[in-house]
GROMACS .gro file of C-alpha atoms in nm:
model
  225
    1UNK     CA    1  -1.350 -13.461  17.742
    2UNK     CA    2  -1.303 -13.097  17.799
    3UNK     CA    3  -0.981 -13.086  17.603
    4UNK     CA    4  -1.144 -13.240  17.295
    5UNK     CA    5  -1.399 -12.960  17.266
    6UNK     CA    6  -1.151 -12.674  17.303
    7UNK     CA    7  -1.010 -12.689  16.944
    8UNK     CA    8  -1.218 -12.382  16.828
    9UNK     CA    9  -1.272 -12.523  16.474
   10UNK     CA   10  -1.619 -12.364  16.448
   11UNK     CA   11  -1.805 -12.687  16.413
   12UNK     CA   12  -2.048 -12.585  16.681
   13UNK     CA   13  -2.169 -12.270  16.483
   14UNK     CA   14  -2.490 -12.338  16.278
   15UNK     CA   15  -2.505 -11.999  16.084
   16UNK     CA   16  -2.375 -12.016  15.724
   17UNK     CA   17  -2.060 -11.835  15.638
   18UNK     CA   18  -2.026 -11.513  15.437
   19UNK     CA   19  -1.914 -11.689  15.120
   20UNK     CA   20  -2.203 -11.931  15.131
   21UNK     CA   21  -2.461 -11.652  15.177
   22UNK     CA   22  -2.315 -11.441  14.899
   23UNK     CA   23  -2.305 -11.740  14.664
   24UNK     CA   24  -2.670 -11.823  14.730
   25UNK     CA   25  -2.770 -11.460  14.672
   26UNK     CA   26  -2.584 -11.443  14.340
   27UNK     CA   27  -2.737 -11.769  14.223
   28UNK     CA   28  -3.087 -11.646  14.306
   29UNK     CA   29  -3.025 -11.319  14.123
   30UNK     CA   30  -2.896 -11.504  13.818
   31UNK     CA   31  -3.208 -11.721  13.820
   32UNK     CA   32  -3.438 -11.420  13.835
   33UNK     CA   33  -3.236 -11.241  13.566
   34UNK     CA   34  -3.263 -11.546  13.339
   35UNK     CA   35  -3.641 -11.555  13.382
   36UNK     CA   36  -3.663 -11.181  13.306
   37UNK     CA   37  -3.450 -11.218  12.991
   38UNK     CA   38  -3.664 -11.507  12.869
   39UNK     CA   39  -3.982 -11.306  12.935
   40UNK     CA   40  -3.848 -11.002  12.749
   41UNK     CA   41  -3.737 -11.220  12.458
   42UNK     CA   42  -4.079 -11.385  12.434
   43UNK     CA   43  -4.252 -11.047  12.450
   44UNK     CA   44  -4.027 -10.906  12.174
   45UNK     CA   45  -4.087 -11.214  11.959
   46UNK     CA   46  -4.464 -11.184  11.998
   47UNK     CA   47  -4.451 -10.812  11.923
   48UNK     CA   48  -4.250 -10.881  11.605
   49UNK     CA   49  -4.504 -11.136  11.488
   50UNK     CA   50  -4.794 -10.901  11.543
   51UNK     CA   51  -4.619 -10.617  11.358
   52UNK     CA   52  -4.554 -10.838  11.054
   53UNK     CA   53  -4.924 -10.905  11.005
   54UNK     CA   54  -5.058 -10.701  10.707
   55UNK     CA   55  -5.261 -10.399  10.798
   56UNK     CA   56  -5.629 -10.404  10.726
   57UNK     CA   57  -5.673 -10.289  10.373
   58UNK     CA   58  -5.899  -9.991  10.342
   59UNK     CA   59  -6.124  -9.964  10.043
   60UNK     CA   60  -5.974  -9.739   9.777
   61UNK     CA   61  -6.106  -9.387   9.770
   62UNK     CA   62  -6.309  -9.344   9.461
   63UNK     CA   63  -6.255  -9.004   9.312
   64UNK     CA   64  -6.582  -8.831   9.269
   65UNK     CA   65  -6.624  -8.726   8.918
   66UNK     CA   66  -6.821  -8.420   8.833
   67UNK     CA   67  -7.145  -8.510   8.667
   68UNK     CA   68  -7.153  -8.419   8.304
   69UNK     CA   69  -7.319  -8.092   8.225
   70UNK     CA   70  -7.665  -8.167   8.107
   71UNK     CA   71  -7.836  -8.000   7.820
   72UNK     CA   72  -8.070  -7.817   8.058
   73UNK     CA   73  -7.773  -7.666   8.246
   74UNK     CA   74  -7.618  -7.553   7.919
   75UNK     CA   75  -7.946  -7.393   7.818
   76UNK     CA   76  -7.965  -7.217   8.155
   77UNK     CA   77  -7.613  -7.076   8.112
   78UNK     CA   78  -7.695  -6.955   7.764
   79UNK     CA   79  -8.015  -6.797   7.892
   80UNK     CA   80  -7.819  -6.624   8.171
   81UNK     CA   81  -7.574  -6.475   7.919
   82UNK     CA   82  -7.862  -6.363   7.701
   83UNK     CA   83  -8.033  -6.197   7.999
   84UNK     CA   84  -7.716  -6.009   8.089
   85UNK     CA   85  -7.687  -5.881   7.733
   86UNK     CA   86  -8.052  -5.778   7.735
   87UNK     CA   87  -8.008  -5.591   8.066
   88UNK     CA   88  -7.705  -5.410   7.925
   89UNK     CA   89  -7.901  -5.314   7.614
   90UNK     CA   90  -8.195  -5.189   7.822
   91UNK     CA   91  -7.962  -4.979   8.040
   92UNK     CA   92  -7.821  -4.816   7.726
   93UNK     CA   93  -8.173  -4.746   7.601
   94UNK     CA   94  -8.268  -4.593   7.936
   95UNK     CA   95  -7.962  -4.370   7.928
   96UNK     CA   96  -8.049  -4.255   7.575
   97UNK     CA   97  -8.410  -4.197   7.677
   98UNK     CA   98  -8.298  -3.992   7.977
   99UNK     CA   99  -8.081  -3.778   7.751
  100UNK     CA  100  -8.373  -3.724   7.514
  101UNK     CA  101  -8.602  -3.632   7.805
  102UNK     CA  102  -8.352  -3.373   7.926
  103UNK     CA  103  -8.328  -3.221   7.582
  104UNK     CA  104  -8.705  -3.213   7.529
  105UNK     CA  105  -8.796  -3.097   7.882
  106UNK     CA  106  -8.823  -2.733   7.770
  107UNK     CA  107  -8.591  -2.460   7.662
  108UNK     CA  108  -8.254  -2.556   7.813
  109UNK     CA  109  -7.886  -2.542   7.737
  110UNK     CA  110  -7.694  -2.867   7.771
  111UNK     CA  111  -7.322  -2.914   7.803
  112UNK     CA  112  -7.145  -3.242   7.876
  113UNK     CA  113  -6.828  -3.240   8.084
  114UNK     CA  114  -6.587  -3.530   8.065
  115UNK     CA  115  -6.297  -3.407   8.271
  116UNK     CA  116  -6.170  -3.678   8.505
  117UNK     CA  117  -5.904  -3.569   8.755
  118UNK     CA  118  -5.679  -3.878   8.737
  119UNK     CA  119  -5.710  -3.904   8.357
  120UNK     CA  120  -5.601  -3.683   8.066
  121UNK     CA  121  -5.821  -3.390   7.969
  122UNK     CA  122  -6.111  -3.453   7.735
  123UNK     CA  123  -6.321  -3.223   7.522
  124UNK     CA  124  -6.694  -3.168   7.497
  125UNK     CA  125  -6.889  -3.404   7.277
  126UNK     CA  126  -7.228  -3.234   7.244
  127UNK     CA  127  -7.347  -2.880   7.313
  128UNK     CA  128  -7.714  -2.784   7.274
  129UNK     CA  129  -7.816  -2.420   7.302
  130UNK     CA  130  -8.148  -2.318   7.462
  131UNK     CA  131  -8.265  -2.020   7.665
  132UNK     CA  132  -8.404  -2.055   8.017
  133UNK     CA  133  -8.193  -2.332   8.171
  134UNK     CA  134  -7.842  -2.471   8.147
  135UNK     CA  135  -7.798  -2.846   8.194
  136UNK     CA  136  -7.445  -2.968   8.256
  137UNK     CA  137  -7.399  -3.341   8.213
  138UNK     CA  138  -7.086  -3.493   8.363
  139UNK     CA  139  -6.947  -3.827   8.246
  140UNK     CA  140  -6.793  -4.108   8.451
  141UNK     CA  141  -6.614  -3.966   8.756
  142UNK     CA  142  -6.566  -3.615   8.618
  143UNK     CA  143  -6.606  -3.332   8.867
  144UNK     CA  144  -6.431  -3.047   8.682
  145UNK     CA  145  -6.400  -2.897   8.333
  146UNK     CA  146  -6.132  -2.876   8.071
  147UNK     CA  147  -6.024  -2.527   7.965
  148UNK     CA  148  -6.237  -2.552   7.650
  149UNK     CA  149  -6.537  -2.672   7.850
  150UNK     CA  150  -6.483  -2.390   8.099
  151UNK     CA  151  -6.487  -2.129   7.821
  152UNK     CA  152  -6.794  -2.282   7.656
  153UNK     CA  153  -6.984  -2.306   7.984
  154UNK     CA  154  -6.894  -1.947   8.070
  155UNK     CA  155  -7.055  -1.837   7.746
  156UNK     CA  156  -7.368  -2.045   7.808
  157UNK     CA  157  -7.401  -1.920   8.169
  158UNK     CA  158  -7.385  -1.552   8.067
  159UNK     CA  159  -7.766  -1.501   8.081
  160UNK     CA  160  -7.783  -1.673   8.420
  161UNK     CA  161  -7.497  -1.463   8.556
  162UNK     CA  162  -7.668  -1.147   8.429
  163UNK     CA  163  -7.970  -1.220   8.650
  164UNK     CA  164  -7.741  -1.199   8.956
  165UNK     CA  165  -7.930  -1.484   9.124
  166UNK     CA  166  -7.933  -1.853   9.035
  167UNK     CA  167  -8.019  -2.197   9.166
  168UNK     CA  168  -7.812  -2.511   9.107
  169UNK     CA  169  -7.991  -2.844   9.142
  170UNK     CA  170  -7.857  -3.202   9.149
  171UNK     CA  171  -8.069  -3.516   9.195
  172UNK     CA  172  -7.898  -3.814   9.360
  173UNK     CA  173  -8.015  -4.167   9.448
  174UNK     CA  174  -8.161  -4.222   9.792
  175UNK     CA  175  -7.908  -4.339  10.046
  176UNK     CA  176  -7.602  -4.332   9.820
  177UNK     CA  177  -7.349  -4.113  10.002
  178UNK     CA  178  -7.089  -4.143   9.722
  179UNK     CA  179  -7.336  -4.018   9.460
  180UNK     CA  180  -7.434  -3.732   9.691
  181UNK     CA  181  -7.069  -3.635   9.735
  182UNK     CA  182  -7.002  -3.644   9.361
  183UNK     CA  183  -7.317  -3.442   9.291
  184UNK     CA  184  -7.212  -3.176   9.541
  185UNK     CA  185  -6.863  -3.149   9.389
  186UNK     CA  186  -7.012  -3.104   9.041
  187UNK     CA  187  -7.253  -2.838   9.163
  188UNK     CA  188  -6.961  -2.656   9.327
  189UNK     CA  189  -6.767  -2.662   8.999
  190UNK     CA  190  -7.057  -2.485   8.825
  191UNK     CA  191  -7.091  -2.245   9.119
  192UNK     CA  192  -6.724  -2.149   9.092
  193UNK     CA  193  -6.776  -2.050   8.728
  194UNK     CA  194  -7.069  -1.827   8.825
  195UNK     CA  195  -6.857  -1.664   9.096
  196UNK     CA  196  -6.583  -1.603   8.841
  197UNK     CA  197  -6.850  -1.426   8.634
  198UNK     CA  198  -6.895  -1.184   8.928
  199UNK     CA  199  -7.219  -1.334   9.061
  200UNK     CA  200  -7.237  -1.289   9.441
  201UNK     CA  201  -7.185  -1.620   9.619
  202UNK     CA  202  -7.475  -1.554   9.857
  203UNK     CA  203  -7.710  -1.534   9.556
  204UNK     CA  204  -7.625  -1.886   9.441
  205UNK     CA  205  -7.844  -2.157   9.589
  206UNK     CA  206  -7.718  -2.519   9.574
  207UNK     CA  207  -7.967  -2.802   9.630
  208UNK     CA  208  -7.870  -3.170   9.633
  209UNK     CA  209  -8.204  -3.353   9.622
  210UNK     CA  210  -8.285  -3.724   9.654
  211UNK     CA  211  -8.480  -3.829   9.348
  212UNK     CA  212  -8.742  -4.103   9.361
  213UNK     CA  213  -8.737  -4.221   8.999
  214UNK     CA  214  -8.413  -4.268   8.804
  215UNK     CA  215  -8.211  -3.984   8.961
  216UNK     CA  216  -7.887  -3.899   8.783
  217UNK     CA  217  -7.614  -3.741   8.991
  218UNK     CA  218  -7.417  -3.656   8.677
  219UNK     CA  219  -7.673  -3.393   8.565
  220UNK     CA  220  -7.645  -3.043   8.712
  221UNK     CA  221  -7.923  -2.793   8.633
  222UNK     CA  222  -7.867  -2.418   8.655
  223UNK     CA  223  -8.167  -2.185   8.659
  224UNK     CA  224  -8.183  -1.809   8.678
  225UNK     CA  225  -8.419  -1.647   8.931
   0.00000   0.00000   0.00000
């Protein structure tokens, strides 16, 4: 009896062998891998079907067309153009009226200067001779005189220079610093001519005043004391 059980064939061991355990593990992994592949395939198939469905069509964007210009709008545009022309005409009339007022304000001498520093030299258009006052009217951005204007103004300022004391006045709009600066430069140009005519600089009074009604910074008045 004892000799029959001493053959050591392993029949009395109940644990599975290494090969059997490894085989079972591989089979289980293959089963799980097959299920995963089938699931991924089904998911990809469903995703492909959903992507092939046509997208929801959006209503076409209707281009907004500008409404046709009505007759009233056309009339308003025409009226606007007419108003601009009327304003331009009135401004020209006011400028002419201001020039006439300067000429008829009493005995005065008027000279118009057109010299513009960045532009070529220009001559004098109009020169009016009077007695007690010299009015120098500058045009555009002019702040100096041409040689001909300088000679003509020197002749007109001779009575003022003979008095050895003069006042130079410029009226500028209220609050306009640029107009004030231009008016001061123009007054200094006239002052320099008086100094060249040997009038003492301390006897020349320059006043840049703020006018209330239609001031014109291009007009410089010179009066003898």
